Coordinates of C-alpha atoms and ligand atoms in Angstrom, one line a residue:
X23 CA 10.3 1.1 -12.8
X24 CA 13.8 0.5 -11.4
X25 CA 15.2 -2.7 -12.6
X26 CA 16.0 -5.7 -10.5
X27 CA 19.5 -6.4 -9.2
X28 CA 20.9 -2.8 -9.2
X29 CA 21.9 -2.8 -5.5
X30 CA 24.0 -5.0 -3.3
X31 CA 21.8 -6.8 -0.9
X32 CA 21.7 -5.4 2.6
X33 CA 23.2 -7.0 5.7
X34 CA 20.7 -9.4 7.2
X35 CA 19.9 -10.2 10.8
X36 CA 22.1 -13.1 11.8
X37 CA 19.8 -15.8 13.3
X38 CA 19.7 -19.5 13.8
X39 CA 16.0 -19.3 13.9
X40 CA 14.1 -19.1 10.6
X41 CA 10.9 -19.3 12.6
X42 CA 11.6 -15.9 14.3
X43 CA 8.2 -14.6 13.2
X44 CA 6.2 -17.2 15.2
X45 CA 6.9 -15.4 18.4
X46 CA 8.0 -12.0 17.3
X47 CA 6.8 -8.6 18.6
X48 CA 6.4 -6.5 15.5
X49 CA 6.2 -2.7 15.7
X50 CA 4.2 -0.9 13.1
X51 CA 5.7 2.4 11.8
X52 CA 3.4 4.8 9.9
X53 CA 6.2 6.8 8.2
X54 CA 4.3 10.0 7.8
X55 CA 3.9 10.3 11.6
X56 CA 6.9 8.6 13.1
X57 CA 9.8 11.1 12.9
X58 CA 10.6 13.9 10.4
X59 CA 14.3 14.4 9.7
X60 CA 14.0 17.1 7.0
X61 CA 11.6 19.3 8.9
X62 CA 8.8 19.6 6.3
X63 CA 6.2 18.3 8.7
X64 CA 5.9 14.8 7.2
X65 CA 7.9 11.9 8.7
X66 CA 10.5 10.3 6.5
X67 CA 12.9 7.3 6.3
X68 CA 15.9 9.2 7.7
X69 CA 13.7 10.2 10.6
X70 CA 12.9 6.5 11.2
X71 CA 16.6 5.5 10.9
X72 CA 17.7 8.1 13.4
X73 CA 15.2 6.8 16.0
X74 CA 15.8 3.1 15.6
X75 CA 17.7 2.8 18.8
X76 CA 14.6 3.7 20.8
X77 CA 12.8 0.8 19.2
X78 CA 15.7 -1.6 20.0
X79 CA 15.6 -0.3 23.5
X80 CA 11.8 -0.9 23.7
X81 CA 12.6 -4.5 22.9
X82 CA 10.7 -5.3 19.8
X83 CA 11.9 -7.9 17.3
X84 CA 10.9 -6.3 14.0
X85 CA 9.3 -3.3 12.3
X86 CA 6.5 -3.2 9.8
X87 CA 6.8 -0.1 7.6
X88 CA 3.6 1.2 6.1
X89 CA 4.0 2.3 2.5
X90 CA 6.7 4.8 1.6
X91 CA 6.5 4.2 -2.2
X92 CA 6.1 6.9 -4.8
X93 CA 2.6 8.1 -4.4
X94 CA 0.3 11.2 -4.6
X95 CA -0.6 10.3 -1.0
X96 CA -4.4 10.5 -1.4
X97 CA -4.7 7.6 1.0
X98 CA -1.5 8.1 3.0
X99 CA 0.6 6.1 0.5
X100 CA -1.8 3.2 0.0
X101 CA -2.1 4.7 -3.5
X102 CA 1.1 3.6 -5.1
X103 CA 2.4 5.1 -8.3
X104 CA 5.7 3.2 -8.4
X105 CA 6.2 0.0 -6.4
X106 CA 10.0 0.1 -6.8
X107 CA 10.8 3.5 -5.7
X108 CA 10.6 5.8 -2.6
X109 CA 8.4 8.9 -2.6
X110 CA 10.5 12.1 -2.4
X111 CA 8.5 13.1 0.7
X112 CA 10.0 10.0 2.5
X113 CA 13.5 10.1 0.9
X114 CA 15.3 7.9 -1.6
X115 CA 16.1 4.3 -2.2
X116 CA 19.5 4.9 -0.7
X117 CA 17.7 6.1 2.5
X118 CA 15.7 2.9 2.5
X119 CA 18.9 0.8 2.1
X120 CA 20.5 2.7 5.0
X121 CA 17.4 2.3 7.2
X122 CA 17.3 -1.4 6.5
X123 CA 21.0 -1.8 7.2
X124 CA 20.9 0.1 10.4
X125 CA 17.8 -1.9 11.6
X126 CA 19.5 -5.2 10.8
X127 CA 22.6 -4.0 12.6
X128 CA 20.4 -3.5 15.7
X129 CA 18.9 -7.0 15.3
X130 CA 15.6 -5.6 14.1
X131 CA 13.9 -7.3 11.1
X132 CA 12.0 -5.2 8.7
X133 CA 8.8 -6.1 6.9
X134 CA 7.3 -3.7 4.4
X135 CA 3.8 -3.1 3.2
X136 CA 2.8 -4.2 -0.3
X137 CA -0.4 -2.9 -1.8
X138 CA -1.4 -5.3 -4.7
X139 CA -5.2 -4.9 -4.8
X140 CA -5.0 -1.5 -6.4
X141 CA -2.5 1.1 -7.6
X142 CA -2.7 4.9 -7.8
X143 CA -4.4 6.4 -10.8
X144 CA -1.0 8.0 -11.3
X145 CA 0.8 4.7 -11.9
X146 CA 2.2 4.3 -15.4
X147 CA 0.0 1.2 -15.9
X148 CA -3.2 3.2 -15.2
X149 CA -2.1 6.2 -17.3
X150 CA -1.4 3.8 -20.2
X151 CA -4.9 2.2 -19.7
X152 CA -6.5 5.6 -19.9
X153 CA -4.7 6.4 -23.1
X154 CA -5.6 3.0 -24.6
X155 CA -8.9 1.9 -26.2
X156 CA -11.6 0.0 -24.5
X157 CA -10.8 -3.8 -24.7
X158 CA -7.1 -3.2 -25.0
X159 CA -4.5 -5.2 -23.1
X160 CA -3.5 -2.0 -21.2
X161 CA -7.1 -1.7 -19.9
X162 CA -7.1 -5.4 -19.0
X163 CA -4.6 -4.7 -16.3
X164 CA -7.5 -3.0 -14.4
X165 CA -11.3 -3.6 -14.1
X166 CA -12.8 -1.5 -16.9
X167 CA -16.4 -2.3 -17.9
X168 CA -19.2 -0.7 -19.9
X169 CA -22.0 0.9 -18.0
X170 CA -25.5 -0.3 -17.8
X171 CA -28.8 1.3 -18.8
X172 CA -29.8 2.1 -22.4
X173 CA -26.9 4.6 -22.8
X174 CA -24.4 3.0 -20.4
X175 CA -24.7 6.0 -18.0
X176 CA -25.4 3.7 -15.0
X177 CA -22.5 1.9 -13.3
X178 CA -21.8 -1.8 -14.2
X179 CA -23.2 -3.0 -10.8
X180 CA -24.2 -1.8 -7.4
X181 CA -20.9 -2.2 -5.6
X182 CA -20.0 0.4 -3.0
X183 CA -16.6 1.7 -2.0
X184 CA -15.2 0.8 1.4
X185 CA -14.5 4.5 1.9
X186 CA -18.2 5.5 1.0
X187 CA -20.0 6.2 -2.2
X188 CA -20.0 4.4 -5.5
X189 CA -17.1 2.0 -6.3
X190 CA -17.2 2.9 -10.0
X191 CA -16.0 6.0 -11.8
X192 CA -16.9 6.8 -15.4
X193 CA -14.4 8.1 -18.0
X194 CA -15.1 10.6 -20.8
X195 CA -15.1 7.7 -23.3
X196 CA -18.0 6.1 -21.4
X197 CA -16.3 3.1 -19.8
X198 CA -16.2 2.7 -16.0
X199 CA -13.4 1.5 -13.8
X200 CA -13.8 -0.3 -10.4
X201 CA -12.2 1.0 -7.2
X202 CA -12.9 -0.7 -3.9
X203 CA -11.4 2.4 -2.2
X204 CA -11.0 6.0 -3.5
X205 CA -11.4 6.9 -7.2
X206 CA -7.7 7.5 -7.2
X207 CA -7.1 3.8 -6.3
X208 CA -8.2 1.7 -9.3
X209 CA -8.3 -2.1 -8.6
X210 CA -5.9 -4.2 -10.6
X211 CA -7.1 -7.2 -12.5
X212 CA -5.5 -10.2 -10.8
X213 CA -6.8 -12.5 -13.5
X214 CA -4.3 -10.9 -15.8
X215 CA -1.0 -12.9 -16.1
X216 CA 1.0 -9.7 -16.7
X217 CA -0.2 -8.2 -13.3
X218 CA 0.8 -11.4 -11.6
X219 CA 4.3 -11.6 -13.1
X220 CA 4.9 -7.9 -12.5
X221 CA 4.2 -8.3 -8.8
X222 CA 6.5 -11.3 -8.5
X223 CA 9.2 -9.1 -9.9
X224 CA 8.3 -6.3 -7.4
X225 CA 8.6 -8.8 -4.5
X226 CA 12.0 -9.9 -5.8
X227 CA 13.1 -6.3 -6.1
X228 CA 12.6 -5.8 -2.3
X229 CA 13.6 -9.2 -1.2
X230 CA 16.9 -8.7 -3.0
X231 CA 17.4 -5.5 -1.1
X232 CA 17.0 -7.5 2.1
X233 CA 13.5 -7.0 3.4
X234 CA 12.4 -9.7 5.8
X235 CA 8.9 -9.9 4.4
X236 CA 5.7 -8.2 3.5
X237 CA 2.5 -7.1 5.1
X238 CA -0.1 -7.6 2.3
X239 CA -2.8 -5.0 2.0
X240 CA -6.4 -6.2 1.4
X241 CA -5.2 -9.8 0.9
X242 CA -8.7 -11.1 0.8
X243 CA -9.9 -8.8 -2.0
X244 CA -7.8 -9.2 -5.0
X245 CA -10.0 -11.5 -7.1
X246 CA -13.6 -10.5 -7.9
X247 CA -16.5 -12.9 -8.6
X248 CA -16.8 -13.9 -12.2
X249 CA -19.3 -11.7 -14.0
X250 CA -19.2 -9.1 -11.2
X251 CA -22.7 -9.7 -10.0
X252 CA -24.7 -7.2 -7.8
X253 CA -24.2 -7.5 -4.1
X254 CA -27.3 -8.1 -1.9
X255 CA -25.9 -8.4 1.7
X256 CA -29.4 -8.2 3.2
X257 CA -30.0 -11.8 2.0
X258 CA -27.1 -13.0 4.2
X259 CA -27.2 -10.7 7.2
X260 CA -28.4 -12.7 10.2
X261 CA -27.0 -15.9 8.8
X262 CA -23.4 -15.2 10.1
X263 CA -22.6 -17.7 12.8
X264 CA -25.5 -20.0 11.8
X265 CA -24.6 -20.7 8.2
X266 CA -21.0 -21.8 7.9
X267 CA -21.0 -20.5 4.3
X268 CA -21.5 -16.9 5.5
X269 CA -18.1 -15.1 6.0
X270 CA -18.0 -11.6 7.4
X271 CA -15.7 -8.9 6.2
X272 CA -15.5 -5.2 7.2
X273 CA -17.6 -4.6 4.1
X274 CA -20.4 -7.0 5.0
X275 CA -21.1 -10.7 4.5
X276 CA -19.6 -12.4 1.4
X277 CA -19.0 -9.4 -0.8
X278 CA -18.6 -10.6 -4.4
X279 CA -15.5 -8.4 -4.7
X280 CA -13.7 -10.3 -1.9
X281 CA -13.1 -13.8 -0.5
X282 CA -12.8 -15.5 -3.9
X283 CA -10.9 -18.8 -3.9
X284 CA -8.6 -17.5 -6.5
X285 CA -6.7 -15.4 -4.0
X286 CA -5.2 -18.5 -2.5
X287 CA -3.4 -19.3 -5.7
X288 CA -1.7 -15.9 -5.6
X289 CA -0.4 -16.6 -2.1
X290 CA 1.0 -19.9 -3.2
X291 CA 2.8 -18.2 -6.0
X292 CA 4.2 -15.5 -3.6
X293 CA 5.2 -18.1 -1.0
X294 CA 7.3 -19.8 -3.7
X295 CA 9.0 -16.4 -4.6
X296 CA 9.9 -15.9 -0.9
X297 CA 11.4 -19.3 -0.8
X298 CA 13.9 -18.3 -3.5
X299 CA 15.4 -16.1 -0.8
X300 CA 15.7 -18.6 2.0
X301 CA 13.4 -19.8 4.7
X302 CA 13.0 -16.8 7.0
X303 CA 11.1 -14.3 4.9
X304 CA 7.4 -13.9 5.7
X305 CA 4.0 -12.8 4.4
X306 CA 1.4 -11.4 6.7
X307 CA -2.2 -11.0 5.5
X308 CA -4.4 -8.0 6.1
X309 CA -7.6 -10.0 5.6
X310 CA -10.5 -8.6 7.7
X311 CA -12.3 -11.9 7.7
X312 CA -14.4 -13.8 10.3
X313 CA -14.8 -16.4 11.7
X314 CA -11.2 -17.2 12.5
X315 CA -11.7 -20.7 11.3
X316 CA -12.1 -19.2 7.8
X317 CA -9.2 -16.7 8.2
X318 CA -7.0 -19.7 8.9
X319 CA -7.2 -20.5 5.1
X320 CA -4.9 -17.6 4.5
X321 CA -2.1 -19.2 6.6
X322 CA -2.2 -22.8 5.4
X323 CA 1.4 -24.2 5.1
X324 CA 1.9 -23.2 1.5
X325 CA 0.3 -19.7 1.7
X326 CA 1.0 -16.9 4.1
X327 CA 2.8 -17.2 7.4
X328 CA 0.6 -14.9 9.4
X329 CA -2.7 -13.0 9.3
X330 CA -3.8 -10.1 11.6
X331 CA -6.2 -11.2 14.2
X332 CA -8.8 -8.5 13.9
X333 CA -11.3 -10.7 15.9
X334 CA -9.1 -10.1 18.9
X335 CA -8.8 -6.4 18.2
X336 CA -12.6 -6.1 18.0
X337 CA -13.3 -8.0 21.2
X338 CA -14.8 -5.9 23.9
X339 CA -13.1 -5.7 27.3
X340 CA -15.0 -8.5 28.8
X341 CA -13.6 -11.7 30.3
X342 CA -15.8 -14.3 28.7
X343 CA -15.5 -12.7 25.2
X344 CA -11.7 -12.6 25.6
X345 CA -11.4 -16.2 26.8
X346 CA -13.5 -17.2 23.8
X347 CA -11.5 -15.3 21.2
X348 CA -8.2 -16.5 22.7
X349 CA -9.3 -20.1 22.5
X350 CA -10.8 -19.7 19.0
X351 CA -7.6 -18.0 17.7
X352 CA -5.2 -20.6 19.1
X353 CA -7.3 -23.5 17.8
X354 CA -8.1 -21.9 14.3
X355 CA -4.6 -20.9 13.5
X356 CA -3.2 -24.1 15.2
X357 CA -5.4 -26.3 13.0
X358 CA -3.2 -25.3 10.0
X359 CA 0.1 -25.2 12.0
X360 CA 0.3 -21.5 12.2
X361 CA 0.8 -19.4 15.3
X362 CA -1.9 -17.0 16.3
X363 CA -1.2 -13.3 16.1
X364 CA -2.5 -10.6 18.4
X365 CA -3.1 -6.9 17.8
X366 CA -5.0 -4.1 19.5
X367 CA -4.3 -1.0 17.4
X368 CA -3.2 0.0 13.9
X369 CA -3.4 3.0 11.5
X370 CA -7.0 2.1 10.5
X371 CA -8.8 1.9 13.9
X372 CA -9.4 4.1 16.9
X373 CA -6.4 3.7 19.3
X374 CA -7.2 1.2 22.0
X375 CA -6.4 3.7 24.8
X376 CA -9.6 5.5 23.6
X377 CA -11.6 2.7 22.2
X378 CA -11.6 0.8 25.4
X379 CA -13.0 3.9 27.2
X380 CA -16.1 3.9 25.0
X381 CA -19.4 2.2 25.7
X382 CA -19.8 1.3 22.1
X383 CA -16.9 0.5 19.8
X384 CA -16.9 2.4 16.5
X385 CA -17.0 0.4 13.3
X386 CA -13.5 0.0 11.8
X387 CA -12.6 3.1 9.8
X388 CA -15.3 5.3 11.3
X389 CA -12.8 7.0 13.6
X390 CA -13.9 9.2 16.4
X391 CA -14.7 12.9 16.5
X392 CA -16.6 15.5 18.4
X393 CA -20.0 14.2 17.4
X394 CA -19.2 10.6 18.4
X395 CA -16.9 10.9 21.4
X396 CA -19.3 12.1 24.0
X397 CA -19.3 8.9 26.1
X398 CA -15.5 8.6 26.1
X399 CA -13.8 8.1 29.5
X400 CA -10.1 8.7 28.7
X401 CA -8.8 7.5 32.1
X402 CA -10.7 4.3 32.0
X403 CA -9.6 3.8 28.4
X404 CA -5.9 4.2 29.3
X405 CA -6.2 1.9 32.3
X406 CA -7.9 -0.8 30.2
X407 CA -5.5 -0.3 27.4
X408 CA -2.5 -1.1 29.7
X409 CA -4.3 -4.1 31.0
X410 CA -5.3 -5.3 27.5
X411 CA -1.7 -4.9 26.2
X412 CA -0.2 -6.8 29.2
X413 CA -2.7 -9.6 28.5
X414 CA -1.9 -9.6 24.8
X415 CA 1.9 -9.7 25.4
X416 CA 1.5 -12.8 27.6
X417 CA -0.2 -14.8 24.8
X418 CA 1.7 -17.3 22.6
X419 CA 2.2 -16.2 19.0
X420 CA 3.2 -13.0 17.5
X421 CA 2.1 -9.6 18.6
X422 CA 1.8 -6.4 16.6
X423 CA 2.2 -3.0 18.2
X424 CA 1.2 0.3 16.6
X425 CA 3.5 3.2 17.0
X426 CA 2.5 5.4 20.0
X427 CA 0.6 2.7 21.9
X428 CA 3.8 2.2 24.0
X429 CA 3.2 5.9 25.1
X430 CA -0.5 5.4 25.9
X431 CA -1.4 7.8 23.1
X432 CA -5.2 8.4 22.8
X433 CA -7.1 8.9 19.6
X434 CA -7.1 12.7 18.8
X435 CA -10.8 13.4 18.6
X436 CA -10.8 17.2 18.1
X437 CA -8.8 17.6 14.9
X438 CA -10.0 20.6 12.9
X439 CA -12.1 19.6 10.0
X440 CA -9.8 21.3 7.6
X441 CA -6.8 19.2 8.8
X442 CA -8.5 15.9 8.0
X443 CA -7.0 13.9 5.1
X444 CA -8.6 10.5 5.2
X445 CA -10.5 10.0 1.9
X446 CA -13.4 8.4 3.8
X447 CA -14.0 11.8 5.6
X448 CA -14.5 13.4 2.1
X449 CA -16.3 10.5 0.5
X450 CA -19.0 10.4 3.2
X451 CA -19.4 14.2 3.5
X452 CA -17.9 14.1 7.0
X453 CA -20.3 11.5 8.3
X454 CA -17.3 9.2 9.1
X455 CA -14.4 11.0 10.8
X456 CA -12.0 8.4 9.4
X457 CA -8.6 7.5 10.6
X458 CA -6.6 10.7 11.0
X459 CA -7.1 10.7 14.8
X460 CA -4.9 7.7 15.2
X461 CA -2.2 9.1 12.8
X462 CA -1.1 12.2 14.6
X463 CA 2.7 12.5 14.7
X464 CA 4.5 11.0 17.7
X465 CA 5.8 13.1 20.6
X466 CA 9.4 12.3 21.4
X467 CA 10.7 15.2 23.6
X468 CA 8.1 17.1 25.6
X469 CA 9.7 20.5 25.4
X470 CA 10.9 20.5 21.8
X471 CA 9.1 22.0 18.8
X472 CA 6.5 19.5 17.5
X473 CA 7.6 17.5 20.6
X474 CA 10.7 16.4 18.7
X475 CA 8.8 15.0 15.7
X476 CA 10.4 17.6 13.5
X477 CA 13.0 20.2 14.4
X478 CA 11.1 23.0 12.7
X479 CA 7.9 22.4 14.7
X480 CA 6.0 21.5 11.5
X481 CA 3.6 18.6 11.7
X482 CA 1.2 17.5 9.0
X483 CA -1.6 16.9 11.6
X484 CA -1.7 19.2 14.7
X485 CA -0.6 17.5 17.9
X486 CA -2.6 18.1 21.1
X487 CA -0.8 20.3 23.7
X488 CA -1.3 17.6 26.4
X489 CA 1.0 15.3 24.4
X490 CA 4.0 17.1 25.9
X491 CA 3.4 15.0 29.1
X492 CA 3.2 11.7 27.0
X493 CA 6.5 12.3 25.1
X494 CA 8.9 9.5 25.2
X495 CA 11.5 11.4 27.2
X496 CA 9.0 12.2 29.9
X497 CA 8.2 8.5 30.3
X498 CA 11.6 7.0 29.9
X499 CA 12.8 5.5 33.2
X500 CA 9.6 6.7 35.0
X501 CA 8.2 3.8 37.0
X502 CA 4.5 3.4 36.3
X503 CA 4.6 5.0 32.8
X504 CA 3.1 3.3 29.9
X505 CA 6.5 3.2 28.2
X506 CA 8.1 1.4 31.1
X507 CA 5.2 -1.0 31.3
X508 CA 5.8 -2.0 27.6
X509 CA 9.6 -2.2 28.0
X510 CA 9.4 -4.4 31.0
X511 CA 6.7 -6.6 29.5
X512 CA 8.7 -7.1 26.4
X513 CA 11.8 -8.0 28.3
X514 CA 9.9 -10.5 30.6
X515 CA 8.1 -11.9 27.6
X516 CA 11.4 -12.7 26.1
X517 CA 12.9 -14.0 29.3
X518 CA 10.0 -16.4 30.0
X519 CA 9.4 -17.4 26.4
X520 CA 5.8 -16.3 26.5
X521 CA 5.6 -15.9 22.7
X522 CA 6.2 -19.6 22.4
X523 CA 4.4 -21.2 25.2
X524 CA 0.8 -22.6 25.6
X525 CA -2.2 -21.2 27.4
X526 CA -3.7 -23.2 30.3
X527 CA -6.8 -21.7 31.8
X528 CA -6.8 -21.4 35.5
X529 CA -10.0 -22.4 37.3
X530 CA -11.4 -20.8 40.5
X531 CA -11.3 -17.1 39.6
X532 CA -14.3 -14.7 39.6
X533 CA -16.0 -14.6 36.2
X534 CA -14.6 -11.1 35.3
X535 CA -11.1 -12.4 35.5
X536 CA -9.2 -13.9 32.6
X537 CA -6.9 -16.3 34.4
X538 CA -4.3 -18.3 32.5
X539 CA -0.8 -19.7 32.8
X540 CA 1.8 -19.6 30.1
X541 CA 5.3 -21.1 30.6
X542 CA 5.0 -20.9 34.4
X543 CA 3.8 -17.3 34.4
X544 CA 0.3 -16.7 35.9
X545 CA -1.6 -14.0 34.0
X546 CA -4.6 -12.4 35.6
X547 CA -6.7 -9.8 33.8
X548 CA -9.5 -8.3 35.8
X549 CA -11.9 -6.9 33.3
X550 CA -14.4 -5.9 36.0
X551 CA -14.4 -2.5 37.8
X552 CA -14.2 -4.1 41.3
X553 CA -11.0 -5.3 43.0
X554 CA -10.6 -9.0 43.5
X555 CA -8.3 -11.1 45.7
X556 CA -4.9 -11.8 44.2
X557 CA -3.1 -15.1 44.9
X558 CA 0.5 -15.2 46.2
X559 CA 3.5 -15.2 43.9
X560 CA 6.1 -12.8 42.9
X561 CA 4.7 -9.8 40.9
X562 CA 6.6 -9.7 37.6
X563 CA 4.6 -6.9 36.0
X564 CA 1.4 -5.0 36.6
X565 CA -0.6 -2.6 34.4
X566 CA -1.6 -0.5 37.4
X567 CA -0.8 0.1 41.0
X568 CA -2.1 -2.5 43.4
X569 CA -1.8 -3.4 47.1
X570 CA -0.4 -6.8 48.0
X571 CA -3.0 -9.5 47.7
X572 CA -5.3 -7.3 45.7
X573 CA -6.0 -7.2 41.9
X574 CA -7.6 -3.9 41.1
X575 CA -10.3 -3.5 38.5
X576 CA -9.3 -3.1 34.9
X577 CA -5.8 -4.3 35.7
X578 CA -3.6 -7.2 34.5
X579 CA -0.7 -8.7 36.5
X580 CA 1.9 -11.3 35.7
X581 CA 2.9 -13.5 38.7
X582 CA 5.6 -16.1 39.2
X583 CA 5.0 -18.9 41.7
X584 CA 7.5 -18.8 44.5
Ligands
GLC1472 C1 -5.9 -1.3 4.0 C2 -5.0 -0.3 4.7 C3 -5.7 1.0 4.7 C4 -5.9 1.5 3.3 C5 -6.7 0.4 2.5 C6 -6.6 0.7 1.1 O1 -7.0 -1.6 4.7 O2 -4.7 -0.8 6.0 O3 -5.0 2.0 5.4 O4 -6.6 2.7 3.3 O5 -6.2 -0.9 2.7 O6 -5.3 0.4 0.6

């Protein structure tokens, strides 16, 4: 591992406002698929650095970089073999420093992904654990257990992997190790003080380099229930929403390998580490937890700053559900003094331009493919996506965008089976398509090889031919394009301070219309398919064409009283 303090800290973004994150629009970069400078078909840090100006022009405040650490890439880099170095496929630490410096020079903050729940099986810690004897301190960094049954040939308990199949793998010496995800991603033992102090050092390594914060992977899963008891979700299903003790995760209600109180001590420790570097560095939790009132525990004043609002992401395009989730979000986060966040897409879910064109939303991580996409209406999806994004960007709090949504990119549903890389595709024998369809490399210039993603035309996942028309250069400056919708919405959001206002619901609108006012801007989202009457006022932004006085179906507008 590289030692602390080798580099000079990077230039930081000059700001008077340490609370920048409360209102920020944060753009998620999935490095494999953003831009490829060296032409090998996999995106890299130099590719990102060279394209930063287009993000500044879009008007976002910050980037969140998905993992770029040394990794065998079995889970797109969420399998980290060295937390303090850059994988050669993405570049070098010097490339990272340059990217950070250039981003800061453009006024863009940079938060990076940290993956503490598990490492790669190629990490030196895990290799040492394999070489050491059962019961050794090296094994105690992970979750090794003896098997059950008379000869130990059955796994220690019945826990299943989030990616499908058993969550335990047996070694030749008979012991088993736990992995919530792929077998190449062994879970670390967060009850081990050595693991905890190593991660505090890892945080300092990146904070010293100048990062503005961390997005924390699986932030609800790091401590497992004492004794690792079997999981019987059927006893709890049906009690969610009735029994306040039942908390829902993506994996089911109250899994014993998640939601343990001990995780909160870790966040308090981390918060103190961040404070060593000033008061403007942030932690954002990936904690797929419902209800929102429970998720708020992750953002209490001495824990994390933000948590992704997956309840909002999972809400169908329906006015009453949207009003409810907006109210619940503002009140749940507000109850602990945190701003709400908003998000519609990321690298784990079906892109919202496709998701909102489906009758039934797929479960997170299932993806979309030829077998499951039959009911997809792409035009409807794109129209609703623009409307949903314009609604989201008018809400107070911080909004997360996923690369390519500003181009209206759809999920790619017809990837050839042999191109798929997501471990959940392999671990379920192709039952789940997984997440590759939202990770296809971005189109930049419509007539260039790989649409400008790489100069050689190489692309680790094939790009659909139709993406030529969605390339950034085809949309730039074109009125009515998704790119211009996002650009103008971000500029207006800043101008009218929408990230920092408050929501007032407006009465008197048809039930299908979400009608609110924030900082003097009237926001109307018509979730129905039929047009309704639109009140007077100057049209600031609209997600679709509309005649004066009319708000079309599946359309959002922002209006200013005259
Ligand atoms: C998180 C990441 C996902 C990854 C998983 C395991 O959910 O967002 O992409 O596969 O954790 O690290």
